[in-house]
Coordinates of C-alpha atoms in Angstrom, one line a residue:
Chain Q
M152 CA 20.6 13.9 11.4
I153 CA 17.4 14.9 9.5
K154 CA 18.2 12.2 7.2
D155 CA 18.4 9.7 9.7
K156 CA 15.0 10.7 11.4
L157 CA 13.6 10.6 7.8
F158 CA 14.8 7.1 7.0
A159 CA 13.7 6.1 10.5
W160 CA 10.4 7.0 9.5
F161 CA 10.5 5.2 6.2
K162 CA 11.5 2.1 8.0
E163 CA 8.5 2.3 10.1
G164 CA 6.7 1.1 7.0
T165 CA 3.0 0.8 5.9
I166 CA 0.2 -1.6 6.0
T167 CA -2.0 -2.0 3.1
I168 CA -5.9 -2.8 3.9
P169 CA -8.3 -3.7 1.4
S170 CA -10.8 -0.9 1.3
F171 CA -13.7 -3.2 1.1
L172 CA -13.2 -4.2 5.1
F173 CA -13.7 -0.5 5.9
S174 CA -16.7 -0.4 3.8
H175 CA -18.3 -3.8 5.3
Y176 CA -16.6 -4.9 8.5
K177 CA -20.3 -4.2 10.1
A178 CA -22.0 -6.5 7.4
M179 CA -19.4 -9.2 8.2
G180 CA -20.3 -9.0 12.0
L181 CA -17.3 -7.1 13.5
N182 CA -17.4 -3.9 15.6
E183 CA -14.6 -1.2 15.6
E184 CA -12.6 -2.5 18.4
E185 CA -12.6 -6.3 16.9
V186 CA -11.4 -4.7 13.4
M187 CA -8.5 -2.8 15.2
L188 CA -7.6 -6.0 17.2
L189 CA -7.2 -7.9 13.8
L190 CA -5.4 -4.9 12.3
Q191 CA -3.0 -5.2 15.3
L192 CA -2.3 -8.8 14.9
H193 CA -1.9 -8.3 11.1
N194 CA 0.6 -5.3 11.7
F195 CA 2.7 -7.3 14.3
R196 CA 3.0 -10.2 11.6
E197 CA 4.0 -7.7 9.3
N198 CA 6.8 -6.6 11.4
G199 CA 8.0 -10.0 12.4
N200 CA 6.0 -10.9 15.4
E201 CA 3.4 -13.8 14.8
F202 CA 2.2 -14.4 18.2
P203 CA 2.2 -11.2 20.5
T204 CA 1.4 -11.5 24.1
P205 CA -1.7 -10.2 25.6
G206 CA 0.4 -7.6 27.1
Q207 CA 1.9 -6.4 23.8
I208 CA -1.1 -6.0 22.6
A209 CA -2.7 -4.4 25.5
E210 CA 0.3 -2.0 25.2
R211 CA -1.2 -0.5 21.5
M212 CA -4.8 -0.7 22.8
T213 CA -7.0 1.2 24.9
F214 CA -7.9 -2.2 26.7
G215 CA -6.1 -4.2 29.6
E216 CA -4.3 -7.3 29.2
Q217 CA -7.4 -9.4 30.2
Q218 CA -9.7 -7.7 28.0
C219 CA -7.2 -8.5 25.0
L220 CA -6.8 -11.9 25.6
G221 CA -10.9 -12.0 26.0
M222 CA -11.1 -10.4 22.8
V223 CA -8.6 -12.5 20.8
Q224 CA -10.3 -15.7 22.5
R225 CA -13.8 -14.5 21.0
M226 CA -12.3 -13.8 17.4
V227 CA -11.0 -17.3 17.5
Q228 CA -14.3 -18.8 18.5
K229 CA -16.4 -16.7 15.8
G230 CA -13.7 -17.9 13.2
F231 CA -12.0 -14.6 12.4
I232 CA -8.4 -15.8 13.8
E233 CA -6.9 -19.2 13.6
I234 CA -4.1 -20.0 16.1
K235 CA -1.2 -22.0 14.2
E236 CA 0.9 -24.6 15.9
E237 CA 3.7 -26.1 14.3
Y238 CA 6.7 -28.1 15.8
P239 CA 9.7 -27.1 13.8
G240 CA 12.7 -29.0 15.6
S241 CA 10.4 -30.5 18.0
I242 CA 9.9 -27.0 19.9
L243 CA 6.1 -25.6 19.4
H244 CA 5.6 -22.6 17.6
E245 CA 2.6 -20.9 17.6
S246 CA 1.3 -17.9 15.4
Y247 CA -1.9 -16.0 14.8
S248 CA -3.4 -16.0 11.2
I249 CA -6.2 -13.7 10.6
E250 CA -6.6 -15.6 6.7
P251 CA -10.1 -16.7 8.1
M252 CA -10.9 -13.0 8.6
F253 CA -9.9 -12.2 5.1
E254 CA -11.9 -15.3 3.7
K255 CA -15.1 -13.9 4.9
M256 CA -14.2 -10.5 3.8
I257 CA -14.1 -12.4 0.5
E258 CA -17.2 -14.2 0.9
C259 CA -19.0 -11.0 1.9
F260 CA -17.8 -9.3 -1.3
L261 CA -19.4 -12.3 -3.4
K262 CA -22.4 -11.8 -1.5
T263 CA -22.6 -8.3 -2.0
Q264 CA -22.0 -8.8 -5.7
N265 CA -25.0 -11.4 -6.0
E266 CA -27.4 -9.0 -4.3
A267 CA -26.3 -6.6 -6.7
E268 CA -26.9 -9.0 -9.9
I269 CA -30.2 -9.9 -8.5
V270 CA -31.5 -6.3 -7.8
K271 CA -30.1 -5.4 -11.4
N272 CA -31.7 -8.5 -13.3
A273 CA -35.2 -7.6 -11.5
A274 CA -35.1 -3.9 -12.9
D275 CA -34.1 -5.2 -16.4
N276 CA -37.2 -7.6 -16.5
E277 CA -39.8 -5.0 -15.3
Chain T
M178 CA -17.6 -14.1 -15.3
I179 CA -14.9 -15.2 -13.2
K180 CA -12.6 -12.8 -14.6
D181 CA -15.4 -10.0 -14.0
K182 CA -15.5 -10.9 -10.4
L183 CA -12.1 -10.7 -10.0
F184 CA -11.7 -7.7 -11.8
A185 CA -14.6 -6.1 -9.8
W186 CA -12.7 -7.1 -6.6
F187 CA -9.3 -5.5 -7.9
K188 CA -11.1 -2.0 -8.3
E189 CA -12.3 -2.1 -4.7
G190 CA -8.7 -1.1 -4.3
T191 CA -6.8 -0.7 -0.9
I192 CA -5.8 1.8 1.6
T193 CA -2.4 2.3 3.1
I194 CA -1.5 3.2 6.5
P195 CA 1.4 4.0 8.3
S196 CA 2.2 1.3 10.7
F197 CA 3.5 3.8 13.2
L198 CA -0.4 4.9 13.4
F199 CA -1.5 1.4 14.7
S200 CA 1.4 1.2 17.3
H201 CA 0.8 4.6 18.6
Y202 CA -2.9 6.1 18.4
K203 CA -3.3 5.3 22.0
A204 CA -0.1 7.3 22.9
M205 CA -2.0 10.0 20.4
G206 CA -4.9 10.3 22.6
L207 CA -7.3 8.0 20.5
N208 CA -9.2 5.2 20.9
E209 CA -10.3 2.4 18.5
E210 CA -13.5 3.7 17.5
E211 CA -12.2 7.2 16.9
V212 CA -9.2 5.9 14.6
M213 CA -11.8 3.9 12.7
L214 CA -14.0 7.0 12.3
L215 CA -10.8 9.0 11.0
L216 CA -9.8 6.0 8.5
Q217 CA -13.4 5.7 7.3
L218 CA -13.2 9.3 6.4
H219 CA -9.6 8.7 4.7
N220 CA -11.2 5.9 2.7
F221 CA -14.1 8.1 1.7
R222 CA -12.1 10.5 0.5
E223 CA -9.6 8.0 -1.5
N224 CA -12.8 6.8 -3.3
G225 CA -13.7 10.3 -4.2
N226 CA -16.3 11.4 -1.4
E227 CA -14.5 14.1 0.7
F228 CA -17.9 15.0 2.7
P229 CA -19.7 12.1 3.4
T230 CA -22.8 12.8 5.4
P231 CA -23.5 11.4 8.9
G232 CA -25.9 8.8 7.4
Q233 CA -23.0 7.5 5.0
I234 CA -20.7 7.1 8.0
A235 CA -23.3 5.5 10.1
E236 CA -23.9 3.0 7.3
R237 CA -20.4 1.6 7.7
M238 CA -19.9 1.9 11.4
T239 CA -21.6 0.2 14.4
F240 CA -23.2 3.9 15.5
G241 CA -26.1 5.7 14.4
E242 CA -26.2 9.2 12.6
Q243 CA -26.1 11.5 15.7
Q244 CA -23.4 9.5 17.2
C245 CA -21.4 9.6 14.2
L246 CA -22.0 13.3 13.8
G247 CA -20.8 13.7 17.6
M248 CA -17.8 11.9 17.0
V249 CA -16.8 14.1 14.3
Q250 CA -17.3 16.9 16.1
R251 CA -15.4 16.0 18.8
M252 CA -12.4 14.9 16.4
V253 CA -12.4 18.4 14.9
Q254 CA -12.7 20.1 18.7
K255 CA -9.5 17.7 19.5
G256 CA -7.8 18.9 16.3
F257 CA -7.6 15.7 14.5
I258 CA -10.1 16.6 11.8
E259 CA -10.3 20.0 9.8
I260 CA -13.3 21.0 7.9
K261 CA -12.0 22.8 4.7
E262 CA -14.5 25.4 2.8
E263 CA -13.9 26.6 -0.3
Y264 CA -15.7 28.4 -2.7
P265 CA -15.2 27.6 -6.4
G266 CA -17.8 29.4 -8.5
S267 CA -19.3 31.2 -5.6
I268 CA -20.8 27.7 -4.3
L269 CA -19.8 26.3 -1.0
H270 CA -17.7 23.1 -1.3
E271 CA -16.8 21.3 2.1
S272 CA -14.7 18.7 3.0
Y273 CA -12.9 16.7 5.9
S274 CA -9.3 16.6 6.0
I275 CA -7.6 14.5 8.2
E276 CA -4.3 15.9 7.7
P277 CA -3.9 17.3 11.2
M278 CA -4.2 13.9 12.5
F279 CA -1.1 13.0 10.4
E280 CA 0.8 16.1 11.4
K281 CA 0.0 15.0 15.2
M282 CA 1.4 11.3 14.2
I283 CA 4.9 12.8 12.7
E284 CA 4.9 15.0 16.2
C285 CA 4.3 11.6 18.0
F286 CA 7.2 10.2 16.1
L287 CA 9.8 12.7 16.7
K288 CA 8.9 12.9 20.4
T289 CA 9.3 9.0 20.4
Q290 CA 12.3 9.4 18.7
N291 CA 13.9 12.1 21.3
E292 CA 12.8 10.2 24.0
A293 CA 14.8 7.0 22.5
E294 CA 17.8 9.1 22.3
I295 CA 17.7 10.5 25.8
V296 CA 17.2 7.2 27.3
K297 CA 20.4 5.7 24.9
N298 CA 22.3 8.8 25.9
A299 CA 21.9 8.4 29.8
A300 CA 22.6 4.6 29.1
D301 CA 26.0 5.3 27.3
N302 CA 27.0 8.2 30.0
E303 CA 26.8 5.7 32.9
Chain G
M1 CA -14.3 -22.3 -6.8
I2 CA -14.8 -18.7 -7.6
K3 CA -14.2 -17.9 -4.0
D4 CA -10.9 -19.7 -4.1
K5 CA -9.6 -18.1 -7.5
L6 CA -10.7 -14.5 -5.5
F7 CA -8.7 -15.8 -2.4
A8 CA -5.9 -16.8 -4.5
W9 CA -5.7 -13.6 -6.0
F10 CA -5.9 -11.8 -2.6
K11 CA -3.0 -13.8 -1.4
E12 CA -0.8 -12.8 -4.0
G13 CA -0.4 -9.6 -2.6
T14 CA 0.7 -6.4 -3.3
I15 CA 4.1 -4.1 -2.7
T16 CA 3.6 -0.5 -1.5
I17 CA 6.3 2.2 -3.2
P18 CA 7.2 5.4 -2.4
S19 CA 5.8 7.8 -5.2
F20 CA 9.0 10.0 -5.2
L21 CA 10.8 6.9 -6.4
F22 CA 8.7 7.0 -9.5
S23 CA 9.2 10.5 -10.1
H24 CA 12.9 11.0 -9.2
Y25 CA 14.6 7.7 -10.0
K26 CA 16.2 9.4 -13.1
A27 CA 17.4 11.9 -10.8
M28 CA 18.9 9.4 -8.5
G29 CA 21.1 8.1 -11.6
L30 CA 18.9 5.1 -12.5
N31 CA 17.1 3.9 -15.5
E32 CA 13.8 2.0 -15.8
E33 CA 15.5 -1.5 -16.0
E34 CA 17.6 -0.6 -12.7
V35 CA 14.7 0.3 -11.1
M36 CA 12.7 -2.8 -12.0
L37 CA 15.6 -4.9 -10.7
L38 CA 15.6 -3.2 -7.4
L39 CA 11.6 -3.5 -7.2
Q40 CA 12.1 -7.3 -8.4
L41 CA 14.4 -7.7 -5.3
H42 CA 12.3 -5.8 -3.2
N43 CA 9.2 -7.9 -4.1
F44 CA 11.1 -11.4 -3.9
R45 CA 12.2 -10.1 -0.1
E46 CA 8.4 -9.2 0.8
N47 CA 7.8 -13.0 -0.6
G48 CA 10.3 -14.7 1.5
N49 CA 12.9 -14.9 -0.7
E50 CA 15.9 -12.6 0.4
F51 CA 18.6 -13.8 -1.7
P52 CA 17.0 -15.0 -5.3
T53 CA 19.3 -16.7 -7.6
P54 CA 20.2 -14.8 -11.0
G55 CA 18.0 -17.5 -12.6
Q56 CA 15.0 -16.8 -10.4
I57 CA 15.4 -13.2 -11.5
A58 CA 16.1 -13.8 -15.1
E59 CA 12.7 -15.4 -15.0
R60 CA 11.0 -12.4 -14.3
M61 CA 12.6 -10.0 -16.1
T62 CA 13.6 -9.5 -20.2
F63 CA 17.0 -10.4 -19.3
G64 CA 19.2 -13.5 -19.4
E65 CA 21.1 -14.7 -16.3
Q66 CA 24.4 -13.4 -17.0
Q67 CA 22.5 -10.1 -17.8
C68 CA 20.7 -10.3 -14.1
L69 CA 24.0 -10.9 -12.4
G70 CA 25.7 -8.3 -14.1
M71 CA 23.1 -5.7 -13.1
V72 CA 23.3 -7.0 -9.5
Q73 CA 27.0 -6.6 -9.7
R74 CA 26.4 -3.1 -10.9
M75 CA 23.9 -1.9 -8.6
V76 CA 26.2 -3.2 -5.8
Q77 CA 29.1 -1.0 -7.0
K78 CA 27.1 2.1 -7.2
G79 CA 25.9 1.6 -3.8
F80 CA 22.3 0.8 -4.3
I81 CA 22.5 -2.7 -3.8
E82 CA 23.8 -4.3 -0.2
I83 CA 24.8 -7.8 0.1
K84 CA 24.3 -8.9 3.8
E85 CA 26.2 -11.8 5.0
E86 CA 25.5 -13.6 8.6
Y87 CA 26.2 -16.9 9.8
P88 CA 23.4 -18.1 12.1
G89 CA 24.5 -21.5 13.2
S90 CA 27.7 -21.4 11.4
I91 CA 26.3 -21.6 8.1
L92 CA 26.6 -18.7 5.7
H93 CA 23.2 -16.9 5.1
E94 CA 23.4 -14.4 2.4
S95 CA 20.5 -11.4 1.6
Y96 CA 20.3 -8.6 -0.8
S97 CA 19.3 -5.1 0.8
I98 CA 17.9 -2.2 -0.9
E99 CA 18.0 0.0 1.9
P100 CA 20.9 1.6 0.3
M101 CA 18.7 2.7 -2.7
F102 CA 16.1 4.3 0.0
E103 CA 18.5 6.1 1.8
K104 CA 19.8 7.6 -1.6
M105 CA 15.9 8.2 -2.3
I106 CA 15.9 10.0 1.1
E107 CA 18.8 12.0 0.3
C108 CA 17.5 12.9 -3.1
F109 CA 14.4 14.2 -1.3
L110 CA 16.5 16.3 1.0
K111 CA 18.2 17.8 -1.7
T112 CA 14.9 18.5 -3.9
Q113 CA 13.4 20.2 -0.6
N114 CA 16.7 22.4 -0.1
E115 CA 16.6 23.5 -3.7
A116 CA 13.3 24.5 -3.4
E117 CA 13.5 26.4 -0.4
I118 CA 16.6 28.3 -2.0
V119 CA 14.6 29.2 -5.3
K120 CA 11.7 30.3 -3.0
N121 CA 14.1 32.7 -0.8
A122 CA 15.6 34.0 -3.8
A123 CA 12.2 35.1 -5.1
D124 CA 11.4 36.3 -1.6
N125 CA 14.1 38.7 -1.6
E126 CA 13.8 40.1 -4.8
Chain C
M193 CA 11.6 22.2 10.7
I194 CA 12.4 18.8 10.8
K195 CA 8.8 18.4 11.5
D196 CA 8.0 20.2 8.2
K197 CA 10.4 17.9 6.1
L198 CA 8.8 14.6 7.6
F199 CA 5.5 16.0 6.7
A200 CA 6.5 17.0 3.4
W201 CA 7.5 13.6 2.5
F202 CA 4.7 11.8 4.3
K203 CA 2.7 14.0 1.9
E204 CA 4.7 12.7 -1.2
G205 CA 2.6 9.4 -0.5
T206 CA 3.1 5.7 -1.6
I207 CA 1.7 3.9 -4.9
T208 CA 0.4 0.1 -4.2
I209 CA 1.1 -2.2 -6.8
P210 CA 0.0 -6.1 -7.1
S211 CA 3.0 -8.5 -6.7
F212 CA 1.6 -10.4 -9.5
L213 CA 2.5 -7.5 -11.8
F214 CA 6.1 -7.7 -11.2
S215 CA 6.2 -11.7 -11.5
H216 CA 4.4 -11.5 -14.6
Y217 CA 4.8 -8.3 -16.9
K218 CA 7.1 -10.5 -19.1
A219 CA 4.2 -13.3 -19.4
M220 CA 1.9 -10.2 -20.3
G221 CA 4.4 -9.3 -23.3
L222 CA 5.7 -6.3 -21.4
N223 CA 9.3 -5.1 -20.9
E224 CA 11.0 -3.2 -18.1
E225 CA 10.5 0.2 -19.7
E226 CA 6.9 -0.2 -21.0
V227 CA 5.8 -1.4 -17.3
M228 CA 7.5 1.6 -16.0
L229 CA 5.9 3.9 -18.2
L230 CA 2.5 2.1 -17.3
L231 CA 3.5 2.8 -13.6
Q232 CA 4.3 6.3 -14.2
L233 CA 0.8 7.2 -15.8
H234 CA -0.7 5.2 -12.7
N235 CA 1.2 7.5 -10.5
F236 CA 0.4 10.6 -12.4
R237 CA -3.2 9.7 -12.1
E238 CA -3.0 9.0 -8.4
N239 CA -1.3 12.6 -7.8
G240 CA -4.3 14.0 -9.7
N241 CA -2.8 14.4 -13.2
E242 CA -5.0 12.4 -15.6
F243 CA -3.5 13.2 -19.1
P244 CA 0.1 13.8 -18.4
T245 CA 2.2 15.5 -21.6
P246 CA 4.9 13.7 -23.3
G247 CA 7.1 16.4 -21.8
Q248 CA 5.9 15.7 -18.2
I249 CA 6.5 12.2 -18.7
A250 CA 10.1 12.4 -20.4
E251 CA 11.1 14.5 -17.2
R252 CA 10.8 11.5 -15.3
M253 CA 11.9 8.9 -17.4
T254 CA 15.5 8.4 -19.4
F255 CA 13.7 8.7 -22.8
G256 CA 13.2 11.9 -24.8
E257 CA 9.3 13.2 -25.6
Q258 CA 9.1 12.0 -28.8
Q259 CA 10.2 8.2 -27.7
C260 CA 7.8 9.0 -24.8
L261 CA 4.9 9.8 -27.1
G262 CA 5.9 6.5 -29.3
M263 CA 5.8 4.3 -26.4
V264 CA 2.3 5.5 -25.3
Q265 CA 0.9 5.0 -28.9
R266 CA 2.4 1.7 -28.9
M267 CA 0.8 0.7 -25.3
V268 CA -2.5 2.1 -26.7
Q269 CA -2.1 -0.2 -30.0
K270 CA -1.1 -3.3 -27.9
G271 CA -4.4 -2.5 -25.6
F272 CA -2.6 -1.9 -22.5
I273 CA -3.5 2.0 -22.4
E274 CA -6.9 3.3 -23.1
I275 CA -7.6 7.1 -23.8
K276 CA -10.8 8.2 -22.6
E277 CA -12.5 11.3 -24.0
E278 CA -15.3 12.9 -22.2
Y279 CA -17.2 16.5 -22.8
P280 CA -18.2 17.9 -19.3
G281 CA -19.5 21.1 -20.2
S282 CA -18.6 20.7 -23.9
I283 CA -15.1 21.1 -23.3
L284 CA -12.8 18.0 -24.3
H285 CA -11.5 16.2 -21.4
E286 CA -8.6 13.6 -22.1
S287 CA -7.5 11.0 -19.8
Y288 CA -5.1 7.9 -19.7
S289 CA -6.6 4.8 -18.3
I290 CA -4.5 1.8 -17.6
E291 CA -7.3 -0.3 -16.4
P292 CA -6.8 -2.5 -19.8
M293 CA -3.5 -3.4 -18.3
F294 CA -4.9 -4.3 -15.2
E295 CA -7.7 -6.3 -17.1
K296 CA -5.1 -8.0 -18.8
M297 CA -3.1 -8.9 -15.5
I298 CA -6.2 -10.7 -14.4
E299 CA -6.6 -12.7 -17.4
C300 CA -2.9 -13.6 -16.8
F301 CA -3.5 -14.7 -13.5
L302 CA -6.5 -16.8 -14.3
K303 CA -4.6 -18.4 -17.3
T304 CA -1.8 -19.4 -14.5
Q305 CA -4.2 -20.8 -12.2
N306 CA -5.6 -22.8 -14.9
E307 CA -2.2 -24.2 -15.9
A308 CA -1.4 -24.8 -12.6
E309 CA -4.7 -27.0 -12.1
I310 CA -4.0 -28.9 -15.2
V311 CA -0.4 -30.1 -14.2
K312 CA -2.0 -30.8 -10.6
N313 CA -5.0 -33.1 -12.1
A314 CA -2.1 -34.8 -14.6
A315 CA 0.0 -35.5 -11.4
D316 CA -2.8 -36.9 -9.2
N317 CA -4.1 -39.3 -12.4
E318 CA -0.8 -40.5 -12.7

């Protein structure tokens, strides 16, 4: 029985997130609640649910359904989430992608690197 | 140069977080801002800083120093963070540990499992 | 362009493996080549290929197709891999599961824990 | 007690490895046993041991001490491992670094990307 519990825990799994996201989400224009929403969508997807309903999201967050829907819409408008629509077998299949957020993260990383280089070069030239 | 940038990104590293934390922090009595604070402390520690100052935390969060300090204190009171004090070489070395949060997470997991079993047994007996 | 390369690297992704597997695969009766085969199957699955051909496996390992097939068969016989067969829409869908290996890992962990307790209790009683 | 076992398992931790390493170690000139050795050193380091002895490595691998030592030396010669020597407080502190292996991995990734581009451009020009 103890083995079953341990294996059940093991199967819950993990998600792996770039350290840089934690140190730079503020610089990317996100607040704590927005990052958590994006990570929730990431986690749902990793567990096989690519298009959670506002109700499913609200179950895991401290916001109601309407608020969750509003946050998702705001993240779409700000370019952090993309809603993908596909028609396999002529049925609409929708999914959330947070790749745009990860693209912004890479852009932020390059910006940070370039700024660090400029500072370094200025110091070297003094 | 492109190689340097890629390697610099690689060295930024990742942090790995139990999926269960994302699906159950609300059940554990935490809100989004509190989870993010705890994950920030986790991330600092993984990167070699075991006792970030309120100022260092505030740089990465959308809160000021005083608010960060207040949140840390509240998390200590609620039993999610422990402040460890050691005296190697008779100098005080302080560090934040979020192991208590992970212990609460394990407790929450076992509670969830037991509740699922009770529901299942009740259904089997009907 | 540098951004594209970085994002391409990011999308390559990571796999997360229990530390315990590295420290105890020998105790579980596996050698280096067998662990790598199992991790290859894990990695294929995480990237959407649940039933790689011997040829696909051989491309990534220092063994030929026949050897890869032989190793997979031996791992099935020894109970580390399960071949799952499903018939969705009456078409055979096969997949490799390495859950049996992870179950053995959990068993090995519990055995290790129990042995440590016995040693500890014996020391306490002396 | 079940909680203690679960928490003990949780504390064993995980290691996160780039998927690309699994799909390209052969292209990088490594075999299965060498990758496992490198990942063992990585795992030791993540768990606080930066300079495991041949005996400690041999405990976890299917090779004897002499063989482990020989493999480490070969990996140093081939440029996958670097031995770092520091003298904090005038005492020699040695550690293994597998950063050179990760650098080679990044180089291999860029080579793969460039080759894919050449193939693509050739196809576009036809």
